[in-house]
Short mmCIF file of C-alpha atoms (C1' of nucleotides) in Angstrom, two decimals:
data_model
loop_
_atom_site.label_atom_id
_atom_site.label_comp_id
_atom_site.label_asym_id
_atom_site.label_seq_id
_atom_site.Cartn_x
_atom_site.Cartn_y
_atom_site.Cartn_z
CA MET A 1 0.26 0.01 -0.03
CA THR A 2 1.30 2.65 -1.12
CA SER A 3 2.55 5.29 1.92
CA VAL A 4 2.57 9.27 2.10
CA GLU A 5 5.62 10.33 3.83
CA GLU A 6 6.12 13.28 4.66
CA PRO A 7 9.12 15.84 4.81
CA ALA A 8 10.16 17.53 8.01
CA ARG A 9 6.74 20.22 8.23
CA PRO A 10 7.45 24.13 7.54
CA ARG A 11 5.60 25.69 9.97
CA GLY A 12 2.33 27.09 8.74
CA ARG A 13 -0.51 25.50 6.51
CA ILE A 14 0.17 23.41 3.51
CA ARG A 15 -2.66 22.95 0.99
CA ASP A 16 -2.19 19.73 -0.92
CA ALA A 17 -5.48 18.33 -1.10
CA ALA A 18 -4.06 14.75 -3.14
CA ARG A 19 -1.82 14.79 -0.33
CA THR A 20 -4.54 15.29 2.38
CA ARG A 21 -6.77 12.58 0.43
CA ALA A 22 -4.11 10.29 0.48
CA GLU A 23 -2.73 10.83 4.14
CA ILE A 24 -6.57 9.79 5.82
CA LEU A 25 -7.26 6.94 3.67
CA ASP A 26 -3.49 5.71 4.22
CA VAL A 27 -4.17 6.45 8.37
CA ALA A 28 -8.43 4.72 7.57
CA THR A 29 -6.76 1.59 6.52
CA ARG A 30 -4.90 0.88 9.27
CA GLU A 31 -7.56 2.19 11.30
CA PHE A 32 -10.77 0.27 9.91
CA ALA A 33 -8.38 -2.88 9.91
CA ARG A 34 -7.00 -2.49 13.04
CA ALA A 35 -10.93 -2.78 14.86
CA GLY A 36 -13.29 -3.03 11.91
CA TYR A 37 -15.89 -0.71 9.65
CA ASP A 38 -17.57 -0.71 13.50
CA GLY A 39 -14.55 -0.64 15.89
CA ALA A 40 -13.18 1.92 14.21
CA ARG A 41 -13.42 5.61 15.28
CA VAL A 42 -13.43 8.36 13.09
CA ASP A 43 -11.68 10.97 15.63
CA GLU A 44 -9.48 8.10 15.80
CA ILE A 45 -8.15 8.20 12.24
CA ALA A 46 -8.51 12.49 12.40
CA ALA A 47 -5.51 12.40 14.91
CA ARG A 48 -3.60 10.56 13.09
CA THR A 49 -2.80 12.07 10.62
CA ARG A 50 -1.83 15.76 10.08
CA THR A 51 -5.41 17.43 9.20
CA THR A 52 -9.05 17.59 10.86
CA LYS A 53 -12.00 15.23 11.11
CA ARG A 54 -13.32 17.94 8.82
CA MET A 55 -11.35 16.79 5.70
CA ILE A 56 -12.59 13.68 6.71
CA TYR A 57 -16.16 14.24 5.81
CA TYR A 58 -14.82 17.05 3.41
CA TYR A 59 -12.98 14.68 1.01
CA PHE A 60 -15.53 11.28 1.59
CA GLY A 61 -19.05 12.49 3.20
CA GLY A 62 -18.47 10.19 6.01
CA LYS A 63 -17.78 6.81 7.13
CA GLN A 64 -19.37 4.88 4.99
CA GLN A 65 -18.42 6.47 1.96
CA LEU A 66 -14.46 6.44 3.72
CA PHE A 67 -14.77 2.67 4.37
CA THR A 68 -15.39 2.14 0.29
CA ALA A 69 -12.53 4.51 -0.51
CA VAL A 70 -10.60 2.33 1.50
CA LEU A 71 -11.38 -0.93 -0.13
CA GLU A 72 -11.09 0.41 -3.44
CA ARG A 73 -8.04 1.39 -2.93
CA ALA A 74 -6.97 -1.56 -1.19
CA TYR A 75 -8.62 -4.00 -4.24
CA GLY A 76 -6.53 -2.07 -6.65
CA VAL A 77 -3.63 -2.42 -5.01
CA ILE A 78 -4.09 -6.42 -5.76
CA ARG A 79 -5.46 -5.46 -8.83
CA ASP A 80 -1.62 -3.67 -10.03
CA ALA A 81 -0.03 -6.87 -8.49
CA GLU A 82 -1.60 -8.93 -9.81
CA GLN A 83 -0.51 -7.65 -13.17
CA GLN A 84 2.78 -8.27 -12.80
CA LEU A 85 2.24 -11.81 -12.86
CA ASP A 86 4.53 -14.01 -15.07
CA VAL A 87 4.59 -16.90 -16.19
CA ASP A 88 3.22 -17.87 -19.60
CA HIS A 89 6.91 -18.75 -20.23
CA LEU A 90 7.11 -21.63 -18.02
CA ASP A 91 5.62 -25.08 -19.07
CA PRO A 92 1.85 -25.42 -16.84
CA VAL A 93 2.91 -27.44 -13.61
CA ALA A 94 5.31 -24.88 -12.67
CA ALA A 95 2.78 -22.18 -14.16
CA ILE A 96 0.48 -22.83 -11.61
CA ARG A 97 2.38 -23.50 -9.09
CA ARG A 98 4.13 -19.90 -9.06
CA LEU A 99 0.68 -18.62 -8.97
CA ALA A 100 0.05 -19.72 -6.22
CA GLU A 101 3.19 -19.38 -4.56
CA LEU A 102 2.53 -16.09 -5.85
CA THR A 103 -0.51 -15.31 -4.64
CA PHE A 104 0.79 -17.07 -0.81
CA ASP A 105 3.45 -14.71 -0.84
CA HIS A 106 0.89 -11.48 -1.56
CA HIS A 107 -1.49 -12.76 0.92
CA GLU A 108 1.39 -13.09 3.57
CA GLN A 109 2.91 -9.75 2.53
CA HIS A 110 -0.94 -7.48 2.54
CA PRO A 111 -2.57 -8.67 6.16
CA ASP A 112 -4.51 -5.69 6.19
CA PHE A 113 -5.76 -6.27 2.98
CA ILE A 114 -7.52 -10.37 4.07
CA ARG A 115 -8.50 -8.10 7.62
CA LEU A 116 -10.30 -5.94 5.25
CA VAL A 117 -11.61 -8.46 3.30
CA SER A 118 -13.09 -10.40 6.28
CA ILE A 119 -14.76 -7.37 7.59
CA GLU A 120 -16.11 -6.20 4.49
CA ASN A 121 -17.72 -10.37 4.92
CA ILE A 122 -19.11 -9.91 7.52
CA HIS A 123 -20.56 -6.85 6.23
CA GLU A 124 -22.90 -9.69 3.43
CA ALA A 125 -20.04 -7.30 0.53
CA GLU A 126 -22.80 -4.17 0.76
CA HIS A 127 -19.54 -1.22 0.14
CA ILE A 128 -18.69 -3.04 -2.74
CA ALA A 129 -22.54 -2.79 -3.95
CA ALA A 130 -22.61 0.84 -3.28
CA SER A 131 -18.79 0.93 -4.88
CA GLY A 132 -19.98 0.98 -8.50
CA LYS A 133 -15.78 0.52 -9.39
CA LEU A 134 -15.62 -2.67 -7.42
CA THR A 135 -18.35 -5.18 -8.62
CA ALA A 136 -17.62 -8.26 -10.89
CA ILE A 137 -14.44 -6.56 -11.68
CA GLY A 138 -12.66 -10.21 -11.55
CA SER A 139 -9.25 -9.82 -11.42
CA PRO A 140 -5.76 -10.46 -14.16
CA ALA A 141 -5.13 -13.13 -11.83
CA LEU A 142 -8.28 -15.29 -12.97
CA ASP A 143 -7.15 -14.45 -17.18
CA VAL A 144 -3.85 -15.96 -16.13
CA ILE A 145 -4.69 -19.11 -14.58
CA ARG A 146 -7.28 -19.04 -17.68
CA ARG A 147 -4.44 -19.13 -19.91
CA ILE A 148 -2.31 -21.68 -18.09
CA LEU A 149 -5.52 -23.83 -17.64
CA ALA A 150 -6.97 -24.35 -21.11
CA ALA A 151 -2.93 -25.30 -21.84
CA GLY A 152 -2.29 -27.81 -19.42
CA GLN A 153 -5.94 -29.17 -20.51
CA GLU A 154 -5.01 -29.28 -24.18
CA SER A 155 -1.78 -30.85 -23.30
CA GLY A 156 -3.77 -33.38 -21.09
CA LEU A 157 -1.33 -33.28 -18.28
CA PHE A 158 -4.58 -31.80 -16.74
CA THR A 159 -7.51 -33.02 -16.05
CA ALA A 160 -10.60 -31.78 -17.43
CA ASP A 161 -12.81 -29.47 -16.47
CA VAL A 162 -11.54 -27.77 -14.20
CA ASP A 163 -13.19 -23.34 -13.71
CA ALA A 164 -10.67 -21.00 -13.68
CA VAL A 165 -13.07 -19.70 -10.93
CA ASP A 166 -13.14 -22.37 -8.64
CA LEU A 167 -8.76 -23.05 -9.09
CA HIS A 168 -8.51 -19.60 -8.07
CA ALA A 169 -11.16 -20.14 -5.13
CA MET A 170 -8.81 -22.64 -3.88
CA ILE A 171 -5.76 -21.38 -4.16
CA SER A 172 -7.11 -18.63 -2.13
CA SER A 173 -8.82 -20.75 0.08
CA PHE A 174 -5.86 -21.95 1.93
CA CYS A 175 -4.40 -18.68 1.19
CA PHE A 176 -7.17 -16.34 2.98
CA PHE A 177 -7.12 -19.11 6.05
CA ARG A 178 -3.69 -19.56 7.13
CA VAL A 179 -3.96 -15.52 7.87
CA ALA A 180 -7.38 -14.31 7.83
CA ASN A 181 -7.79 -17.47 10.77
CA ARG A 182 -3.95 -17.90 12.35
CA HIS A 183 -5.22 -15.85 15.95
CA THR A 184 -8.23 -18.71 15.97
CA PHE A 185 -6.68 -21.80 14.94
CA GLY A 186 -3.43 -20.97 16.67
CA ALA A 187 -5.22 -20.25 19.87
CA LEU A 188 -7.38 -23.94 19.63
CA PHE A 189 -4.39 -26.09 18.44
CA GLY A 190 -1.37 -24.00 19.52
CA ARG A 191 -0.05 -24.00 15.47
CA ASP A 192 0.69 -20.99 14.58
CA LEU A 193 -0.01 -20.93 10.87
CA THR A 194 1.83 -18.32 9.53
CA ASP A 195 5.80 -19.00 11.69
CA PRO A 196 8.39 -18.26 9.47
CA ALA A 197 9.83 -21.45 10.38
CA ARG A 198 7.32 -23.19 8.89
CA ARG A 199 6.85 -21.28 5.65
CA GLU A 200 8.05 -22.79 2.61
CA HIS A 201 7.05 -25.38 4.14
CA TYR A 202 3.25 -24.75 3.46
CA ARG A 203 4.12 -22.75 0.55
CA ALA A 204 5.15 -26.32 -0.44
CA MET A 205 1.95 -28.25 0.28
CA LEU A 206 -0.37 -25.69 -1.51
CA GLY A 207 1.21 -25.93 -5.51
CA ASP A 208 1.33 -29.64 -4.05
CA MET A 209 -1.73 -29.62 -3.57
CA VAL A 210 -3.04 -27.57 -6.30
CA ILE A 211 -1.15 -29.60 -9.01
CA ALA A 212 -1.74 -33.18 -7.49
CA TYR A 213 -5.77 -31.50 -7.79
CA LEU A 214 -5.34 -31.14 -11.20
CA THR A 215 -2.96 -33.64 -12.55
CA ALA A 216 -4.55 -36.24 -11.11
CA ASP A 217 -6.43 -39.76 -12.78
CA ARG A 218 -10.16 -39.05 -11.25
CA ALA A 219 -11.19 -42.25 -9.75
CA GLU A 220 -14.79 -43.17 -11.32
CA ASP A 221 -17.18 -44.26 -8.18
CA MET B 1 -46.72 4.56 51.13
CA THR B 2 -47.33 4.02 47.61
CA SER B 3 -49.56 7.26 46.57
CA VAL B 4 -49.13 6.37 42.47
CA GLU B 5 -50.73 3.35 40.42
CA GLU B 6 -49.08 0.49 40.13
CA PRO B 7 -49.26 -0.01 36.18
CA ALA B 8 -49.99 -3.30 35.88
CA ARG B 9 -47.99 -5.91 35.76
CA PRO B 10 -47.75 -9.44 33.70
CA ARG B 11 -48.39 -11.35 35.42
CA GLY B 12 -47.43 -15.02 36.27
CA ARG B 13 -43.49 -14.24 35.93
CA ILE B 14 -41.54 -17.38 35.19
CA ARG B 15 -38.13 -17.28 37.27
CA ASP B 16 -36.09 -19.49 35.06
CA ALA B 17 -32.04 -18.68 35.51
CA ALA B 18 -30.94 -21.32 32.94
CA ARG B 19 -34.07 -20.60 30.71
CA THR B 20 -32.67 -16.55 31.00
CA ARG B 21 -28.71 -17.51 30.64
CA ALA B 22 -29.46 -19.58 27.35
CA GLU B 23 -32.16 -17.42 26.13
CA ILE B 24 -30.02 -14.44 26.24
CA LEU B 25 -26.86 -16.22 24.41
CA ASP B 26 -29.20 -17.67 21.89
CA VAL B 27 -30.10 -13.54 21.71
CA ALA B 28 -26.59 -12.75 21.74
CA THR B 29 -24.95 -15.33 19.27
CA ARG B 30 -27.39 -14.02 16.24
CA GLU B 31 -26.71 -10.51 17.41
CA PHE B 32 -23.17 -10.98 17.27
CA ALA B 33 -22.99 -12.97 14.04
CA ARG B 34 -24.57 -10.37 12.27
CA ALA B 35 -23.23 -7.58 13.53
CA GLY B 36 -19.72 -8.62 14.66
CA TYR B 37 -18.74 -7.17 17.99
CA ASP B 38 -18.57 -3.61 18.27
CA GLY B 39 -21.59 -3.29 15.66
CA ALA B 40 -23.79 -5.29 17.88
CA ARG B 41 -25.69 -3.89 20.25
CA VAL B 42 -26.45 -4.98 24.32
CA ASP B 43 -29.50 -2.95 24.52
CA GLU B 44 -30.61 -4.68 21.25
CA ILE B 45 -29.81 -8.27 22.48
CA ALA B 46 -32.28 -7.42 25.72
CA ALA B 47 -34.94 -5.98 23.25
CA ARG B 48 -35.03 -9.84 21.85
CA THR B 49 -35.49 -11.41 24.67
CA ARG B 50 -38.34 -11.60 26.98
CA THR B 51 -35.43 -10.11 29.90
CA THR B 52 -33.94 -7.00 30.14
CA LYS B 53 -30.04 -5.78 30.34
CA ARG B 54 -30.31 -5.41 33.79
CA MET B 55 -30.34 -9.25 33.31
CA ILE B 56 -27.46 -9.50 30.78
CA TYR B 57 -24.91 -8.03 33.24
CA TYR B 58 -26.50 -9.69 36.66
CA TYR B 59 -25.51 -13.52 33.83
CA PHE B 60 -22.07 -12.10 32.05
CA GLY B 61 -20.75 -9.48 33.83
CA GLY B 62 -20.23 -7.34 30.88
CA LYS B 63 -20.46 -7.28 26.80
CA GLN B 64 -16.54 -8.49 26.51
CA GLN B 65 -17.88 -11.72 28.69
CA LEU B 66 -20.93 -12.02 26.78
CA PHE B 67 -19.08 -12.63 23.97
CA THR B 68 -16.67 -15.47 24.79
CA ALA B 69 -19.52 -17.55 26.27
CA VAL B 70 -21.05 -17.05 22.86
CA LEU B 71 -18.19 -18.28 21.72
CA GLU B 72 -17.22 -21.58 24.07
CA ARG B 73 -21.03 -21.62 23.82
CA ALA B 74 -20.28 -22.24 19.94
CA TYR B 75 -17.20 -24.69 19.56
CA GLY B 76 -19.07 -26.32 22.12
CA VAL B 77 -21.36 -27.20 19.40
CA ILE B 78 -18.69 -27.94 16.80
CA ARG B 79 -16.84 -30.13 19.05
CA ASP B 80 -19.74 -31.79 19.78
CA ALA B 81 -20.94 -33.31 16.49
CA GLU B 82 -17.23 -34.14 15.12
CA GLN B 83 -17.81 -36.05 18.61
CA GLN B 84 -20.50 -37.25 16.64
CA LEU B 85 -17.65 -38.52 13.34
CA ASP B 86 -18.10 -41.76 13.09
CA VAL B 87 -15.85 -43.23 9.32
CA ASP B 88 -13.37 -45.68 10.97
CA HIS B 89 -15.40 -48.40 9.59
CA LEU B 90 -13.93 -46.97 5.97
CA ASP B 91 -11.45 -47.16 4.47
CA PRO B 92 -8.67 -44.27 4.67
CA VAL B 93 -9.36 -43.05 1.56
CA ALA B 94 -13.89 -42.85 1.94
CA ALA B 95 -12.61 -42.26 5.18
CA ILE B 96 -10.89 -38.91 4.69
CA ARG B 97 -13.49 -37.91 1.62
CA ARG B 98 -16.33 -38.85 4.46
CA LEU B 99 -14.75 -36.76 6.92
CA ALA B 100 -14.41 -33.86 4.24
CA GLU B 101 -17.93 -34.24 2.99
CA LEU B 102 -18.97 -34.03 7.07
CA THR B 103 -16.51 -30.74 7.60
CA PHE B 104 -18.30 -29.21 4.26
CA ASP B 105 -21.15 -30.12 5.88
CA HIS B 106 -21.02 -28.38 8.94
CA HIS B 107 -19.63 -25.16 7.76
CA GLU B 108 -22.64 -24.97 5.35
CA GLN B 109 -25.07 -25.86 8.05
CA HIS B 110 -23.45 -23.32 10.37
CA PRO B 111 -22.70 -19.72 8.65
CA ASP B 112 -23.80 -17.86 12.19
CA PHE B 113 -20.47 -19.93 13.74
CA ILE B 114 -18.10 -19.12 10.68
CA ARG B 115 -18.82 -15.68 11.43
CA LEU B 116 -18.38 -15.31 14.90
CA VAL B 117 -14.99 -16.96 13.90
CA SER B 118 -13.76 -14.35 11.46
CA ILE B 119 -14.89 -12.20 14.09
CA GLU B 120 -12.68 -13.03 16.66
CA ASN B 121 -10.06 -13.23 14.76
CA ILE B 122 -10.23 -9.84 14.12
CA HIS B 123 -10.13 -8.96 17.45
CA GLU B 124 -6.92 -11.46 17.51
CA ALA B 125 -8.43 -14.36 19.73
CA GLU B 126 -8.80 -11.95 22.48
CA HIS B 127 -11.30 -13.60 23.99
CA ILE B 128 -10.67 -17.01 23.46
CA ALA B 129 -7.57 -16.26 25.49
CA ALA B 130 -8.96 -14.67 28.38
CA SER B 131 -11.44 -17.73 28.35
CA GLY B 132 -9.60 -20.54 29.51
CA LYS B 133 -12.13 -23.04 28.61
CA LEU B 134 -11.28 -22.94 24.71
CA THR B 135 -7.77 -22.55 24.81
CA ALA B 136 -5.39 -25.28 23.42
CA ILE B 137 -8.82 -28.26 23.52
CA GLY B 138 -8.03 -29.41 19.90
CA SER B 139 -10.92 -30.65 18.37
CA PRO B 140 -13.03 -34.06 17.90
CA ALA B 141 -11.74 -34.58 14.29
CA LEU B 142 -8.22 -34.13 14.38
CA ASP B 143 -8.31 -37.56 15.94
CA VAL B 144 -10.04 -38.53 13.78
CA ILE B 145 -7.71 -37.46 11.50
CA ARG B 146 -4.95 -38.93 12.69
CA ARG B 147 -6.29 -42.24 12.98
CA ILE B 148 -6.92 -41.99 9.58
CA LEU B 149 -4.01 -40.81 8.58
CA ALA B 150 -2.15 -43.05 10.18
CA ALA B 151 -3.75 -46.14 7.90
CA GLY B 152 -3.61 -44.45 5.55
CA GLN B 153 0.47 -43.89 5.69
CA GLU B 154 1.12 -47.71 7.43
CA SER B 155 -0.60 -49.57 3.94
CA GLY B 156 1.33 -47.17 1.55
CA LEU B 157 -2.05 -45.52 -0.01
CA PHE B 158 -1.16 -41.77 1.39
CA THR B 159 2.01 -39.79 1.05
CA ALA B 160 4.11 -39.98 3.84
CA ASP B 161 4.60 -36.74 6.07
CA VAL B 162 1.49 -35.27 6.24
CA ASP B 163 0.67 -33.90 9.61
CA ALA B 164 -3.02 -34.81 10.60
CA VAL B 165 -3.31 -29.98 11.92
CA ASP B 166 -2.57 -29.25 8.77
CA LEU B 167 -4.83 -31.46 6.76
CA HIS B 168 -7.14 -29.98 9.04
CA ALA B 169 -6.24 -26.69 8.20
CA MET B 170 -6.78 -27.75 4.63
CA ILE B 171 -9.63 -29.10 4.68
CA SER B 172 -11.74 -25.89 7.12
CA SER B 173 -9.59 -23.59 4.68
CA PHE B 174 -12.20 -24.67 1.16
CA CYS B 175 -15.13 -25.24 3.96
CA PHE B 176 -14.29 -21.70 5.81
CA PHE B 177 -13.71 -19.37 2.85
CA ARG B 178 -16.91 -21.20 0.52
CA VAL B 179 -19.55 -19.95 3.00
CA ALA B 180 -17.16 -16.88 5.01
CA ASN B 181 -16.02 -14.78 2.15
CA ARG B 182 -19.11 -15.85 -0.50
CA HIS B 183 -20.27 -11.96 -0.33
CA THR B 184 -17.27 -10.73 -1.76
CA PHE B 185 -15.94 -13.23 -3.94
CA GLY B 186 -19.35 -12.80 -5.32
CA ALA B 187 -19.40 -9.61 -5.69
CA LEU B 188 -16.42 -9.68 -7.79
CA PHE B 189 -16.27 -12.50 -9.05
CA GLY B 190 -20.49 -13.39 -10.03
CA ARG B 191 -20.53 -16.57 -8.61
CA ASP B 192 -22.22 -17.37 -5.33
CA LEU B 193 -20.09 -20.07 -3.72
CA THR B 194 -22.95 -21.51 -1.85
CA ASP B 195 -25.49 -21.64 -5.04
CA PRO B 196 -27.36 -24.94 -3.63
CA ALA B 197 -26.99 -26.00 -7.82
CA ARG B 198 -23.35 -25.60 -7.34
CA ARG B 199 -23.37 -27.33 -4.17
CA GLU B 200 -22.71 -30.67 -5.22
CA HIS B 201 -19.62 -29.75 -7.21
CA TYR B 202 -17.62 -28.00 -4.28
CA ARG B 203 -18.21 -30.84 -1.88
CA ALA B 204 -16.62 -33.28 -4.66
CA MET B 205 -14.25 -30.72 -5.66
CA LEU B 206 -13.42 -30.75 -2.18
CA GLY B 207 -13.01 -34.10 -1.99
CA ASP B 208 -11.06 -34.49 -4.68
CA MET B 209 -8.88 -32.32 -3.54
CA VAL B 210 -8.16 -33.83 -0.69
CA ILE B 211 -7.27 -37.20 -1.77
CA ALA B 212 -4.99 -35.95 -4.64
CA TYR B 213 -2.85 -34.70 -2.12
CA LEU B 214 -3.01 -37.43 -0.10
CA THR B 215 -2.37 -39.87 -2.52
CA ALA B 216 -0.24 -38.03 -5.49
CA ASP B 217 3.39 -39.27 -6.03
CA ARG B 218 5.62 -36.80 -5.07
CA ALA B 219 7.71 -34.84 -7.84
CA GLU B 220 11.06 -34.56 -6.68
CA ASP B 221 12.35 -31.30 -8.27
"C1'" DT C 1 -45.86 -18.58 57.22
"C1'" DA C 2 -42.36 -15.44 57.53
"C1'" DG C 3 -38.12 -14.56 56.20
"C1'" DC C 4 -34.42 -14.49 53.30
"C1'" DT C 5 -32.50 -13.93 48.40
"C1'" DA C 6 -31.48 -15.72 43.88
"C1'" DA C 7 -33.85 -13.65 40.36
"C1'" DC C 8 -35.69 -9.63 37.90
"C1'" DG C 9 -37.69 -4.37 36.54
"C1'" DT C 10 -36.82 0.73 35.85
"C1'" DA C 11 -34.74 4.58 34.57
"C1'" DC C 12 -30.49 6.80 34.80
"C1'" DT C 13 -25.72 8.93 33.67
"C1'" DG C 14 -21.36 9.50 32.08
"C1'" DG C 15 -18.74 9.06 28.40
"C1'" DT C 16 -18.38 8.19 24.00
"C1'" DT C 17 -19.38 9.14 18.69
"C1'" DC C 18 -20.52 10.76 13.74
"C1'" DG C 19 -21.50 14.64 11.38
"C1'" DT C 20 -21.93 19.79 11.13
"C1'" DA C 21 -22.24 24.99 11.78
"C1'" DC C 22 -19.43 28.24 11.60
"C1'" DA C 23 -14.91 30.51 10.65
"C1'" DT C 24 -10.63 31.79 8.73
"C1'" DT C 25 -7.21 30.92 5.10
"C1'" DA C 26 -3.58 29.59 1.74
"C1'" DG C 27 -3.18 30.45 -3.22
"C1'" DA C 28 -4.35 30.35 -8.06
"C1'" DG C 29 -5.62 33.76 -11.74
"C1'" DC C 30 -6.77 38.34 -13.32
"C1'" DG D 1 -1.52 43.25 -5.97
"C1'" DC D 2 -6.84 41.93 -5.35
"C1'" DT D 3 -10.67 38.88 -5.81
"C1'" DC D 4 -12.42 34.04 -5.48
"C1'" DT D 5 -12.66 29.44 -4.49
"C1'" DA D 6 -10.86 25.32 -2.72
"C1'" DA D 7 -9.30 23.65 1.15
"C1'" DT D 8 -8.45 23.83 6.21
"C1'" DG D 9 -9.34 24.20 11.26
"C1'" DT D 10 -12.75 24.95 15.86
"C1'" DA D 11 -16.13 24.21 18.54
"C1'" DC D 12 -20.33 21.90 19.28
"C1'" DG D 13 -24.65 19.29 19.54
"C1'" DA D 14 -27.57 15.16 19.71
"C1'" DA D 15 -28.51 10.33 19.60
"C1'" DC D 16 -26.62 6.24 21.19
"C1'" DC D 17 -24.37 3.17 24.28
"C1'" DA D 18 -22.50 0.59 27.61
"C1'" DG D 19 -22.79 0.11 32.35
"C1'" DT D 20 -24.77 0.56 37.29
"C1'" DA D 21 -27.93 2.10 41.44
"C1'" DC D 22 -31.27 1.61 43.24
"C1'" DG D 23 -35.92 -1.20 43.99
"C1'" DT D 24 -39.40 -4.84 43.84
"C1'" DT D 25 -40.64 -9.75 44.19
"C1'" DA D 26 -41.27 -15.23 43.16
"C1'" DG D 27 -40.91 -19.24 45.46
"C1'" DC D 28 -37.15 -21.73 48.71
"C1'" DT D 29 -36.70 -22.67 52.98
"C1'" DA D 30 -36.40 -23.09 57.80
#
DNA sequence: TAGCTAACGTACTGGTTCGTACATTAGAGC
DNA sequence: GCTCTAATGTACGAACCAGTACGTTAGCTA
């Protein structure tokens, strides 16, 4: 997530609409991710910026719209990262594993995003629905999966009849759960899923799982 | 002494501590699952019971402890259900598939529980930590997985070196994500993961995935 | 049946929190 | 330099909300 760094502040008010707006978004992202929508405090967000609460209402209109703007930017960051995906030079098996690993890495590196998604699901995606920018935008990762799947299925390496959206859900499930539910899972089973010492283990496990699923002889029963 | 008219009291107030407590827990479960911890309103919970807010504080002490009690009961229900698991008469492959399917069914049938878990993770499992009843209790499902894995590995059907906790995480990931993130996933990809028409499809997909993972020849690379 | 207490109800409070009315000023354009 | 407005700051209000002080009663037990 882009962050707004300020150089040593000269005395006197500096007017910079874009910077003020971006700074509010940065702080709001952290606050909403920390405490959830209802737990987040508009006053707290304001206090952590160099501006005042008044500006939040000036630029965003209200708490709801601020959260929507936070989601829009957070999804935008993911989208941009996915656009950098480059696995087309690999064979289908290696390409899928690489894609899964990059998804894994991305989830691990953006726990705040994971929290925002969890929070938005508690609210039944009402802010996404209200956004207009975010409905049914698809994702670049999905296009990549489609291409790899098509290649793998055509060459006979992959079992036919696997859908790209479903495979994306499968990969995301594992990556998301590991980060999102690490606290309850850790408390209940005494295992920290995000322990750096086990990072490679889970990263490999995800790749093995996806490849095994795609290349298995589906037994008829 | 009393010069004002007594308002007509509802006749036949029945005192039943256990019932009152249970009713508060029921309503609180729904309210917390609906709105999250901070979004939930103690007044709202009280209004939906036949008793008053005073009783919530009388029996539970406060909002925090009430939420903890809600979690304790919710996890208790899961635990009880897992205790009913009976797959020992099946061969390892069938047993694991059956276990995965039962996990799948259970997640689908208890969306409120899924929401509570999401909410508790936003709060970094602080209520579980405060509970005492819930820390490191393990789960009956885990014992079942351990037995099946041992049998499958000994007979050579399953790849060695798969850990029971990890496998539990893998199965839970898929089931949890499908229910917990259905709103954002649906909004972004236009696919309802909990559409009844696709239920069997995802149920089979989970089983296929787990079996493929457990029975794959792990390629050395 | 008197007395005791667990169980319950009413009414309120103090702090919090989203939002806004109103005042002010930096700096672009002329 | 003057003007105009986008950008900003201050102070406050009204609603909300967790929690409580205090009073009442059902129903058990001696």
